[in-house]
Amino acid sequence: MPRAKQLYWRENRSSTMAETHNIFRCVIVSPAGKLLDCRASSVVFTARDGSMGVLHNHTPMLCELGTGFMEITAEPENGNANGNGSGHKKALIAGGFALVSSNLVNIIADDAVCVWNTSREKIELLLEKSKKIIDTAGLTSHQKWLENKKMTLLKEMLATAK
Amino acid sequence: MAGIRQILQRKKAADSVRRITRTMEMISTARYKSYQNKRNSVVEYHDALAQIGYLLVTPQEPIDHPLLKENNSGNSAILAVGSSRGLCGAYNSYVSSLVDIHIRAAKDAGKTLDIYATESRLTSLLHYHNITPKEIYPDLDKATSGNHLDNIAEEFVKQYMAGKIDSFNIVYMRYYSASCQQAQTLTILPLTELIDNLTTRATVIWPWGKISFEDFILSPAAFEIIKSLAKTIVRSSIESCLVDAAMSEYLARMIAMRNATDNAEDMIKELTNDYNYARQSQITGELLDIVSGTGALQ
């Protein structure tokens, strides 16, 4: 089968699968780079005014993010049931925007920490960094409150980290 | 011709200069590479921000927000980003001459211009030209924390919203490629110009096909989102300008140090030749003395 035809067939097959299994794409980008790009069946994130859930065929939406955990039910790539990276994923998001359109959830985070690939040592380092930021002079009360909230969530991550 | 000892001393001096410049070249290369990685990793984040920005400035009925409108306060602000260390060629001179152009343009237009600058050699250049910056940010460099940048971004956004300034620009050395860096002005406020610039630079252009602003649910309202987006986009643009400036600086220093190393190597080669020539002359002279002395004895 010619290469172009193979690709066309694969694309068509995956889109049909997406429709039948109610799957969409979820991407997390932060100033540190692209942290996640996966197929998902549901996403719950903390918006500025409370938690928000997104499923397949969600209406286009743009919202501002707060500080909190984001939960993703990731699906295996290309319909492979044993694919890597599937399952329940959790990430700490601190501010930013969420853009939902055409079955794509794009999380543009000011700061994000992925729970699934962050070690205890890294979390401890991040906690130290947060403490230093809080001690810095010239922070507004809102900035301090946000950093404190982030620290609380990092401690929660540390308690469950392996 | 200098004596053997003098030549040796000069050779040693040239060799230590070569070692220093070689080390500085290696340090600059390593830092340049780390900034390059940082710049590459942030591309997708900037593209995503540009997409949101584009969405917010393209509704059928324009959103009434002071950040999206032009104001005629007759006062503009620029932030000049220079290098805090020397040995990087004409880096600071390029930025300084662009600042000079801004000052002349503001004079011609009958406007006042507030100059903000990073703590760098640029400030002494500005003082030399009798230009006094309104404020110097001593700790605004490439490793600045996010909160400090947040405060700076918020300050300029507030000034623009209050109508105190009608534009805010950053004068910095933009990095185009490893062979091309140029002093350039990036307009940060009004926000529409920045979004226009970012969408032009973005690697992704409007991926939603027929979906327009009117199809989107906004939370909170567009007015609030624009305010938050302005802070984020202004902060990330300042940060990206600082990274660009740092890359250009390290690249300029890398090239300057490579040239210095090459020159020192050439000098060492010449001095080695001189040394060998002088040594050979001395040996020949000594041999002639011995031969003529032996001849006299016979």
Tab-separated table of C-alpha atoms in Angstrom:
chain	number	residue	atom	x	y	z
A	1	MET	CA	0.000	0.000	0.000
A	2	PRO	CA	1.495	3.425	-0.883
A	3	ARG	CA	2.746	5.455	2.120
A	4	ALA	CA	0.301	8.340	1.551
A	5	LYS	CA	-2.613	5.924	1.415
A	6	GLN	CA	-1.454	4.185	4.602
A	7	LEU	CA	-1.282	7.515	6.452
A	8	TYR	CA	-4.732	8.519	5.174
A	9	TRP	CA	-6.169	5.193	6.339
A	10	ARG	CA	-4.529	5.500	9.759
A	11	GLU	CA	-5.787	9.062	10.237
A	12	ASN	CA	-9.275	8.079	9.237
A	13	ARG	CA	-9.232	5.070	11.522
A	14	SER	CA	-8.057	7.113	14.517
A	15	SER	CA	-10.643	9.839	13.967
A	16	THR	CA	-13.411	7.235	13.799
A	17	MET	CA	-12.078	5.730	16.993
A	18	ALA	CA	-12.025	9.170	18.637
A	19	GLU	CA	-15.668	9.611	17.810
A	20	THR	CA	-16.725	6.197	19.057
A	21	HIS	CA	-14.723	6.354	22.260
A	22	ASN	CA	-15.334	10.053	22.924
A	23	ILE	CA	-11.679	10.904	22.912
A	24	PHE	CA	-10.075	14.303	22.408
A	25	ARG	CA	-6.555	15.733	22.594
A	26	CYS	CA	-5.123	17.381	25.696
A	27	VAL	CA	-1.999	19.556	25.620
A	28	ILE	CA	-0.233	21.308	28.510
A	29	VAL	CA	2.280	24.022	27.647
A	30	SER	CA	4.184	26.196	30.082
A	31	PRO	CA	7.243	28.475	29.786
A	32	ALA	CA	9.283	25.303	30.467
A	33	GLY	CA	7.976	23.728	27.240
A	34	LYS	CA	5.318	21.210	26.212
A	35	LEU	CA	4.677	19.053	29.288
A	36	LEU	CA	1.932	16.811	27.947
A	37	ASP	CA	0.367	15.951	24.627
A	38	CYS	CA	-1.977	12.978	24.867
A	39	ARG	CA	-5.392	11.584	23.973
A	40	ALA	CA	-7.870	11.951	26.810
A	41	SER	CA	-11.432	10.998	27.605
A	42	SER	CA	-11.953	13.565	30.367
A	43	VAL	CA	-10.149	16.533	31.840
A	44	VAL	CA	-10.907	18.398	35.080
A	45	PHE	CA	-9.009	21.577	35.867
A	46	THR	CA	-9.187	24.416	38.366
A	47	ALA	CA	-10.416	27.577	36.728
A	48	ARG	CA	-10.337	30.968	38.427
A	49	ASP	CA	-13.903	30.530	39.626
A	50	GLY	CA	-13.952	26.801	40.466
A	51	SER	CA	-13.409	23.366	38.968
A	52	MET	CA	-14.314	22.766	35.368
A	53	GLY	CA	-14.734	19.494	33.507
A	54	VAL	CA	-14.287	18.895	29.803
A	55	LEU	CA	-15.528	15.938	27.795
A	56	HIS	CA	-15.583	15.110	24.084
A	57	ASN	CA	-17.259	17.722	21.841
A	58	HIS	CA	-17.164	20.460	24.456
A	59	THR	CA	-18.236	23.845	23.187
A	60	PRO	CA	-15.359	26.249	22.395
A	61	MET	CA	-14.282	27.912	25.621
A	62	LEU	CA	-11.583	30.259	26.897
A	63	CYS	CA	-11.119	30.557	30.625
A	64	GLU	CA	-8.600	31.826	33.104
A	65	LEU	CA	-6.962	29.239	35.359
A	66	GLY	CA	-6.495	29.344	39.094
A	67	THR	CA	-4.027	27.372	41.192
A	68	GLY	CA	-4.906	23.707	41.714
A	69	PHE	CA	-4.612	20.163	40.480
A	70	MET	CA	-5.644	19.155	36.997
A	71	GLU	CA	-6.803	15.602	36.409
A	72	ILE	CA	-6.612	13.906	33.043
A	73	THR	CA	-7.980	10.516	32.081
A	74	ALA	CA	-5.445	9.690	29.399
A	75	GLU	CA	-6.148	7.161	26.684
A	76	PRO	CA	-3.522	5.091	24.838
A	77	GLU	CA	-2.246	6.459	21.536
A	78	ASN	CA	-3.460	4.975	18.214
A	79	GLY	CA	-6.080	2.810	19.877
A	80	ASN	CA	-3.456	0.502	21.361
A	81	ALA	CA	-4.911	-0.731	24.658
A	82	ASN	CA	-1.450	-1.481	26.078
A	83	GLY	CA	-0.038	1.872	24.985
A	84	ASN	CA	2.232	3.851	27.236
A	85	GLY	CA	1.142	7.025	28.986
A	86	SER	CA	-2.488	5.996	29.461
A	87	GLY	CA	-4.368	6.086	32.757
A	88	HIS	CA	-5.077	8.721	35.331
A	89	LYS	CA	-2.718	11.707	35.234
A	90	LYS	CA	-2.455	14.609	37.620
A	91	ALA	CA	-0.655	17.946	37.257
A	92	LEU	CA	-0.308	21.008	39.428
A	93	ILE	CA	-1.255	24.129	37.478
A	94	ALA	CA	-0.583	27.614	38.834
A	95	GLY	CA	-2.335	30.262	36.744
A	96	GLY	CA	-2.705	30.634	33.007
A	97	PHE	CA	-5.464	30.003	30.484
A	98	ALA	CA	-7.417	27.052	29.128
A	99	LEU	CA	-8.479	27.074	25.509
A	100	VAL	CA	-10.988	24.441	24.415
A	101	SER	CA	-11.855	24.150	20.738
A	102	SER	CA	-12.333	21.479	18.065
A	103	ASN	CA	-11.792	18.616	20.557
A	104	LEU	CA	-8.484	20.070	21.736
A	105	VAL	CA	-7.917	21.172	25.331
A	106	ASN	CA	-4.943	23.496	25.396
A	107	ILE	CA	-3.739	24.382	28.897
A	108	ILE	CA	-1.416	27.371	28.752
A	109	ALA	CA	-0.016	27.364	32.282
A	110	ASP	CA	2.083	30.070	33.921
A	111	ASP	CA	3.660	27.299	35.945
A	112	ALA	CA	2.993	23.565	35.919
A	113	VAL	CA	4.348	20.474	37.664
A	114	CYS	CA	3.466	17.008	36.366
A	115	VAL	CA	2.862	14.623	39.254
A	116	TRP	CA	3.598	11.456	37.234
A	117	ASN	CA	7.187	12.308	36.339
A	118	THR	CA	8.344	14.441	39.246
A	119	SER	CA	10.574	12.866	41.892
A	120	ARG	CA	10.528	13.607	45.645
A	121	GLU	CA	13.834	15.493	45.311
A	122	LYS	CA	12.418	17.735	42.587
A	123	ILE	CA	9.319	18.503	44.691
A	124	GLU	CA	11.535	19.346	47.678
A	125	LEU	CA	13.549	21.684	45.457
A	126	LEU	CA	10.355	23.357	44.234
A	127	LEU	CA	9.204	23.761	47.849
A	128	GLU	CA	12.508	25.445	48.737
A	129	LYS	CA	12.128	27.737	45.732
A	130	SER	CA	8.573	28.660	46.796
A	131	LYS	CA	9.770	29.425	50.338
A	132	LYS	CA	12.479	31.699	48.957
A	133	ILE	CA	9.950	33.507	46.741
A	134	ILE	CA	7.623	34.066	49.709
A	135	ASP	CA	10.523	35.531	51.722
A	136	THR	CA	11.415	37.914	48.877
A	137	ALA	CA	10.639	41.551	49.562
A	138	GLY	CA	8.269	43.421	47.279
A	139	LEU	CA	5.650	40.700	46.796
A	140	THR	CA	2.032	41.780	46.796
A	141	SER	CA	-0.347	40.072	49.226
A	142	HIS	CA	-2.079	38.342	46.283
A	143	GLN	CA	1.242	36.987	44.976
A	144	LYS	CA	2.056	35.702	48.488
A	145	TRP	CA	-1.342	34.059	48.775
A	146	LEU	CA	-0.906	32.332	45.401
A	147	GLU	CA	2.595	31.124	46.315
A	148	ASN	CA	1.322	29.831	49.677
A	149	LYS	CA	-1.435	27.939	47.909
A	150	LYS	CA	1.096	26.442	45.520
A	151	MET	CA	3.259	25.414	48.473
A	152	THR	CA	0.331	23.666	50.158
A	153	LEU	CA	-0.336	21.696	46.971
A	154	LEU	CA	3.348	20.838	46.598
A	155	LYS	CA	3.355	19.491	50.169
A	156	GLU	CA	0.314	17.400	49.258
A	157	MET	CA	2.264	16.093	46.235
A	158	LEU	CA	5.266	15.327	48.437
A	159	ALA	CA	3.132	13.310	50.858
A	160	THR	CA	1.942	11.027	48.049
A	161	ALA	CA	5.190	10.952	46.044
A	162	LYS	CA	7.164	7.709	45.899
B	1	MET	CA	65.365	43.111	17.727
B	2	ALA	CA	64.290	42.204	21.278
B	3	GLY	CA	66.423	39.815	23.302
B	4	ILE	CA	65.569	36.197	23.890
B	5	ARG	CA	64.346	36.876	27.421
B	6	GLN	CA	61.982	39.656	26.295
B	7	ILE	CA	60.611	37.475	23.516
B	8	LEU	CA	60.014	34.654	25.992
B	9	GLN	CA	58.227	37.015	28.384
B	10	ARG	CA	55.980	38.312	25.594
B	11	LYS	CA	55.284	34.746	24.467
B	12	LYS	CA	54.262	33.746	28.002
B	13	ALA	CA	52.000	36.799	28.284
B	14	ALA	CA	50.359	36.029	24.923
B	15	ASP	CA	49.887	32.415	25.998
B	16	SER	CA	48.114	33.371	29.242
B	17	VAL	CA	45.895	35.822	27.295
B	18	ARG	CA	45.083	33.002	24.855
B	19	ARG	CA	44.125	30.696	27.745
B	20	ILE	CA	41.885	33.357	29.323
B	21	THR	CA	40.120	34.224	26.061
B	22	ARG	CA	39.730	30.530	25.202
B	23	THR	CA	38.104	29.891	28.611
B	24	MET	CA	35.830	32.911	28.185
B	25	GLU	CA	34.851	31.654	24.742
B	26	MET	CA	33.958	28.243	26.185
B	27	ILE	CA	31.907	29.805	29.018
B	28	SER	CA	30.062	32.045	26.535
B	29	THR	CA	29.365	29.061	24.276
B	30	ALA	CA	27.920	27.028	27.168
B	31	ARG	CA	25.711	29.918	28.325
B	32	TYR	CA	24.615	30.667	24.760
B	33	LYS	CA	23.576	27.015	24.328
B	34	SER	CA	21.615	26.990	27.599
B	35	TYR	CA	19.745	30.160	26.580
B	36	GLN	CA	19.116	28.679	23.153
B	37	ASN	CA	17.457	25.652	24.810
B	38	LYS	CA	15.388	27.975	26.979
B	39	ARG	CA	14.326	29.959	23.911
B	40	ASN	CA	13.374	26.810	22.004
B	41	SER	CA	11.338	25.411	24.894
B	42	VAL	CA	9.264	28.574	25.269
B	43	VAL	CA	8.204	28.776	21.580
B	44	GLU	CA	5.018	26.717	22.046
B	45	TYR	CA	3.977	28.783	25.068
B	46	HIS	CA	4.371	32.007	23.054
B	47	ASP	CA	2.451	30.523	20.130
B	48	ALA	CA	-0.419	29.575	22.451
B	49	LEU	CA	-0.490	33.070	23.968
B	50	ALA	CA	-0.460	34.566	20.470
B	51	GLN	CA	-3.477	32.400	19.576
B	52	ILE	CA	-5.452	33.649	22.593
B	53	GLY	CA	-4.387	37.212	21.835
B	54	TYR	CA	-5.482	36.877	18.218
B	55	LEU	CA	-8.828	35.484	19.362
B	56	LEU	CA	-9.422	38.453	21.670
B	57	VAL	CA	-8.606	41.138	19.100
B	58	THR	CA	-10.698	39.710	16.282
B	59	PRO	CA	-14.333	39.817	17.456
B	60	GLN	CA	-16.903	41.248	15.056
B	61	GLU	CA	-17.636	43.976	17.596
B	62	PRO	CA	-14.300	45.145	19.044
B	63	ILE	CA	-13.986	44.822	22.824
B	64	ASP	CA	-13.940	48.182	24.550
B	65	HIS	CA	-10.794	47.943	26.674
B	66	PRO	CA	-8.217	50.694	27.356
B	67	LEU	CA	-5.353	48.264	26.611
B	68	LEU	CA	-6.655	47.669	23.093
B	69	LYS	CA	-7.187	51.350	22.334
B	70	GLU	CA	-4.603	53.947	21.469
B	71	ASN	CA	-4.318	56.973	23.745
B	72	ASN	CA	-2.720	60.321	23.044
B	73	SER	CA	-1.014	61.148	26.316
B	74	GLY	CA	2.072	62.413	24.469
B	75	ASN	CA	4.350	60.411	26.730
B	76	SER	CA	5.982	57.141	25.763
B	77	ALA	CA	8.311	54.770	27.577
B	78	ILE	CA	11.159	52.547	26.449
B	79	LEU	CA	13.063	49.846	28.256
B	80	ALA	CA	16.650	49.579	27.030
B	81	VAL	CA	18.330	46.217	27.560
B	82	GLY	CA	22.123	46.287	27.527
B	83	SER	CA	24.976	44.086	28.599
B	84	SER	CA	26.350	44.294	32.128
B	85	ARG	CA	29.797	43.098	31.075
B	86	GLY	CA	32.145	44.218	28.338
B	87	LEU	CA	34.238	42.256	25.845
B	88	CYS	CA	31.275	41.732	23.539
B	89	GLY	CA	32.151	43.950	20.598
B	90	ALA	CA	29.862	46.856	19.735
B	91	TYR	CA	26.840	45.256	21.439
B	92	ASN	CA	26.018	48.175	23.770
B	93	SER	CA	26.778	50.800	21.100
B	94	TYR	CA	24.119	49.349	18.769
B	95	VAL	CA	21.463	49.474	21.503
B	96	SER	CA	22.587	52.949	22.563
B	97	SER	CA	22.329	54.321	19.013
B	98	LEU	CA	18.797	52.921	18.689
B	99	VAL	CA	17.858	54.622	21.985
B	100	ASP	CA	19.288	57.821	20.511
B	101	ILE	CA	17.025	57.440	17.456
B	102	HIS	CA	14.012	57.076	19.785
B	103	ILE	CA	14.993	60.240	21.651
B	104	ARG	CA	15.294	62.231	18.412
B	105	ALA	CA	12.003	60.819	17.075
B	106	ALA	CA	10.221	61.785	20.321
B	107	LYS	CA	11.683	65.303	20.118
B	108	ASP	CA	10.560	65.679	16.506
B	109	ALA	CA	7.043	64.511	17.419
B	110	GLY	CA	6.932	66.857	20.436
B	111	LYS	CA	6.546	63.939	22.840
B	112	THR	CA	8.224	63.189	26.137
B	113	LEU	CA	10.118	59.936	26.491
B	114	ASP	CA	10.734	58.006	29.714
B	115	ILE	CA	13.764	55.767	29.479
B	116	TYR	CA	14.011	52.706	31.691
B	117	ALA	CA	17.151	50.608	31.547
B	118	THR	CA	18.685	47.482	32.966
B	119	GLU	CA	21.772	47.894	35.147
B	120	SER	CA	24.420	47.634	32.451
B	121	ARG	CA	27.265	49.329	30.640
B	122	LEU	CA	24.553	50.907	28.564
B	123	THR	CA	23.655	53.249	31.441
B	124	SER	CA	27.173	54.723	31.469
B	125	LEU	CA	26.941	55.156	27.685
B	126	LEU	CA	23.606	56.955	28.151
B	127	HIS	CA	25.107	59.185	30.864
B	128	TYR	CA	27.959	59.995	28.471
B	129	HIS	CA	25.365	61.252	25.977
B	130	ASN	CA	23.637	63.276	28.757
B	131	ILE	CA	20.638	60.953	28.860
B	132	THR	CA	19.332	60.203	32.337
B	133	PRO	CA	17.169	57.089	32.619
B	134	LYS	CA	13.982	57.521	34.635
B	135	GLU	CA	14.624	54.248	36.412
B	136	ILE	CA	17.348	51.650	36.353
B	137	TYR	CA	16.415	48.074	37.212
B	138	PRO	CA	19.472	46.763	39.054
B	139	ASP	CA	18.319	43.147	39.290
B	140	LEU	CA	16.593	42.817	35.929
B	141	ASP	CA	18.783	40.381	34.098
B	142	LYS	CA	18.368	37.071	32.375
B	143	ALA	CA	17.876	35.163	35.639
B	144	THR	CA	15.124	37.432	36.964
B	145	SER	CA	12.388	35.739	38.963
B	146	GLY	CA	8.869	35.609	37.591
B	147	ASN	CA	7.457	37.784	40.379
B	148	HIS	CA	9.844	40.645	39.656
B	149	LEU	CA	8.877	40.543	35.991
B	150	ASP	CA	5.208	40.364	37.020
B	151	ASN	CA	5.607	43.596	38.977
B	152	ILE	CA	7.312	45.376	36.076
B	153	ALA	CA	4.667	44.171	33.609
B	154	GLU	CA	1.883	45.247	35.960
B	155	GLU	CA	3.455	48.677	36.433
B	156	PHE	CA	3.538	49.423	32.692
B	157	VAL	CA	0.056	47.971	32.124
B	158	LYS	CA	-1.272	50.216	34.919
B	159	GLN	CA	0.483	53.269	33.469
B	160	TYR	CA	-1.013	52.571	30.041
B	161	MET	CA	-4.509	51.961	31.427
B	162	ALA	CA	-4.305	55.204	33.407
B	163	GLY	CA	-3.324	57.041	30.209
B	164	LYS	CA	0.085	58.076	31.536
B	165	ILE	CA	1.914	56.545	28.583
B	166	ASP	CA	0.732	56.040	25.012
B	167	SER	CA	3.280	53.374	24.116
B	168	PHE	CA	5.804	51.088	25.743
B	169	ASN	CA	8.674	49.671	23.712
B	170	ILE	CA	11.656	47.469	24.454
B	171	VAL	CA	14.941	48.273	22.758
B	172	TYR	CA	17.093	45.162	22.717
B	173	MET	CA	19.382	43.079	20.571
B	174	ARG	CA	17.108	40.649	18.758
B	175	TYR	CA	18.456	37.241	17.909
B	176	TYR	CA	17.472	36.154	14.405
B	177	SER	CA	20.063	33.432	13.863
B	178	ALA	CA	23.614	32.562	14.849
B	179	SER	CA	24.853	34.823	12.055
B	180	CYS	CA	22.394	37.689	12.485
B	181	GLN	CA	21.525	39.772	15.532
B	182	GLN	CA	20.211	43.311	15.314
B	183	ALA	CA	19.225	46.068	17.702
B	184	GLN	CA	15.455	46.282	17.428
B	185	THR	CA	12.400	47.833	19.024
B	186	LEU	CA	9.486	45.644	20.101
B	187	THR	CA	6.252	47.486	20.810
B	188	ILE	CA	4.693	46.008	23.942
B	189	LEU	CA	1.815	48.442	24.448
B	190	PRO	CA	-0.722	49.075	22.867
B	191	LEU	CA	-1.485	45.390	23.206
B	192	THR	CA	-2.871	45.085	19.666
B	193	GLU	CA	0.569	45.870	18.220
B	194	LEU	CA	2.236	43.271	20.437
B	195	ILE	CA	-0.345	40.619	19.479
B	196	ASP	CA	0.140	41.559	15.821
B	197	ASN	CA	3.889	41.100	16.243
B	198	LEU	CA	3.532	37.802	18.128
B	199	THR	CA	1.134	36.313	15.586
B	200	THR	CA	3.559	37.280	12.827
B	201	ARG	CA	6.378	35.515	14.662
B	202	ALA	CA	4.233	32.521	15.702
B	203	THR	CA	4.831	29.159	14.095
B	204	VAL	CA	1.123	28.278	14.246
B	205	ILE	CA	-1.483	30.448	12.576
B	206	TRP	CA	-5.170	30.331	13.428
B	207	PRO	CA	-5.850	26.598	13.703
B	208	TRP	CA	-9.603	26.717	14.327
B	209	GLY	CA	-10.839	27.090	10.785
B	210	LYS	CA	-14.294	28.575	10.863
B	211	ILE	CA	-14.529	29.038	14.650
B	212	SER	CA	-14.572	32.708	15.596
B	213	PHE	CA	-14.527	34.701	18.822
B	214	GLU	CA	-18.332	34.696	18.990
B	215	ASP	CA	-18.395	30.863	19.305
B	216	PHE	CA	-16.377	30.877	22.529
B	217	ILE	CA	-17.651	30.815	26.091
B	218	LEU	CA	-15.494	33.171	28.141
B	219	SER	CA	-14.886	32.854	31.858
B	220	PRO	CA	-14.470	35.470	33.309
B	221	ALA	CA	-15.739	38.154	30.921
B	222	ALA	CA	-13.568	39.339	28.014
B	223	PHE	CA	-12.614	42.560	29.833
B	224	GLU	CA	-11.080	40.619	32.748
B	225	ILE	CA	-9.418	38.059	30.476
B	226	ILE	CA	-7.752	40.834	28.472
B	227	LYS	CA	-6.396	42.357	31.682
B	228	SER	CA	-4.928	39.027	32.826
B	229	LEU	CA	-3.692	38.162	29.342
B	230	ALA	CA	-2.021	41.581	29.066
B	231	LYS	CA	-0.003	40.936	32.236
B	232	THR	CA	0.991	37.429	31.096
B	233	ILE	CA	1.799	38.430	27.545
B	234	VAL	CA	3.735	41.577	28.566
B	235	ARG	CA	5.714	39.625	31.170
B	236	SER	CA	6.537	36.777	28.778
B	237	SER	CA	7.491	39.259	26.035
B	238	ILE	CA	9.864	41.116	28.385
B	239	GLU	CA	11.329	37.758	29.424
B	240	SER	CA	11.756	36.622	25.825
B	241	CYS	CA	13.455	39.950	24.968
B	242	LEU	CA	15.836	39.418	27.914
B	243	VAL	CA	16.602	35.890	26.690
B	244	ASP	CA	17.150	37.166	23.120
B	245	ALA	CA	19.422	39.910	24.433
B	246	ALA	CA	21.377	37.398	26.543
B	247	MET	CA	21.797	35.063	23.562
B	248	SER	CA	23.023	37.895	21.354
B	249	GLU	CA	25.381	39.075	24.096
B	250	TYR	CA	26.937	35.667	24.668
B	251	LEU	CA	27.200	35.095	20.935
B	252	ALA	CA	28.908	38.484	20.489
B	253	ARG	CA	31.278	37.670	23.363
B	254	MET	CA	31.903	34.210	21.946
B	255	ILE	CA	32.897	35.701	18.564
B	256	ALA	CA	34.999	38.448	20.181
B	257	MET	CA	36.819	35.905	22.333
B	258	ARG	CA	37.342	33.525	19.409
B	259	ASN	CA	38.936	36.371	17.437
B	260	ALA	CA	41.067	37.276	20.450
B	261	THR	CA	42.176	33.639	20.823
B	262	ASP	CA	43.038	33.437	17.100
B	263	ASN	CA	45.005	36.684	17.313
B	264	ALA	CA	46.865	35.470	20.402
B	265	GLU	CA	47.706	32.202	18.602
B	266	ASP	CA	49.031	34.146	15.604
B	267	MET	CA	51.088	36.297	17.942
B	268	ILE	CA	52.470	33.222	19.705
B	269	LYS	CA	53.476	31.750	16.308
B	270	GLU	CA	55.284	34.972	15.331
B	271	LEU	CA	56.987	35.207	18.703
B	272	THR	CA	58.064	31.537	18.479
B	273	ASN	CA	59.631	32.257	15.073
B	274	ASP	CA	61.349	35.363	16.487
B	275	TYR	CA	62.539	33.372	19.481
B	276	ASN	CA	63.932	30.557	17.313
B	277	TYR	CA	65.613	33.101	15.013
B	278	ALA	CA	67.158	34.955	17.975
B	279	ARG	CA	68.243	31.683	19.622
B	280	GLN	CA	69.793	30.429	16.393
B	281	SER	CA	71.625	33.756	15.940
B	282	GLN	CA	72.936	33.502	19.476
B	283	ILE	CA	74.140	29.908	18.920
B	284	THR	CA	75.739	30.865	15.582
B	285	GLY	CA	77.448	33.832	17.253
B	286	GLU	CA	78.736	31.635	20.068
B	287	LEU	CA	80.007	29.013	17.563
B	288	LEU	CA	81.777	31.732	15.541
B	289	ASP	CA	83.354	33.002	18.763
B	290	ILE	CA	84.573	29.473	19.612
B	291	VAL	CA	85.840	28.818	16.053
B	292	SER	CA	87.599	32.183	15.808
B	293	GLY	CA	88.992	31.756	19.365
B	294	THR	CA	90.376	28.287	18.469
B	295	GLY	CA	91.828	29.711	15.213
B	296	ALA	CA	93.566	32.490	17.156
B	297	LEU	CA	95.064	29.959	19.583
B	298	GLN	CA	96.478	27.870	16.682
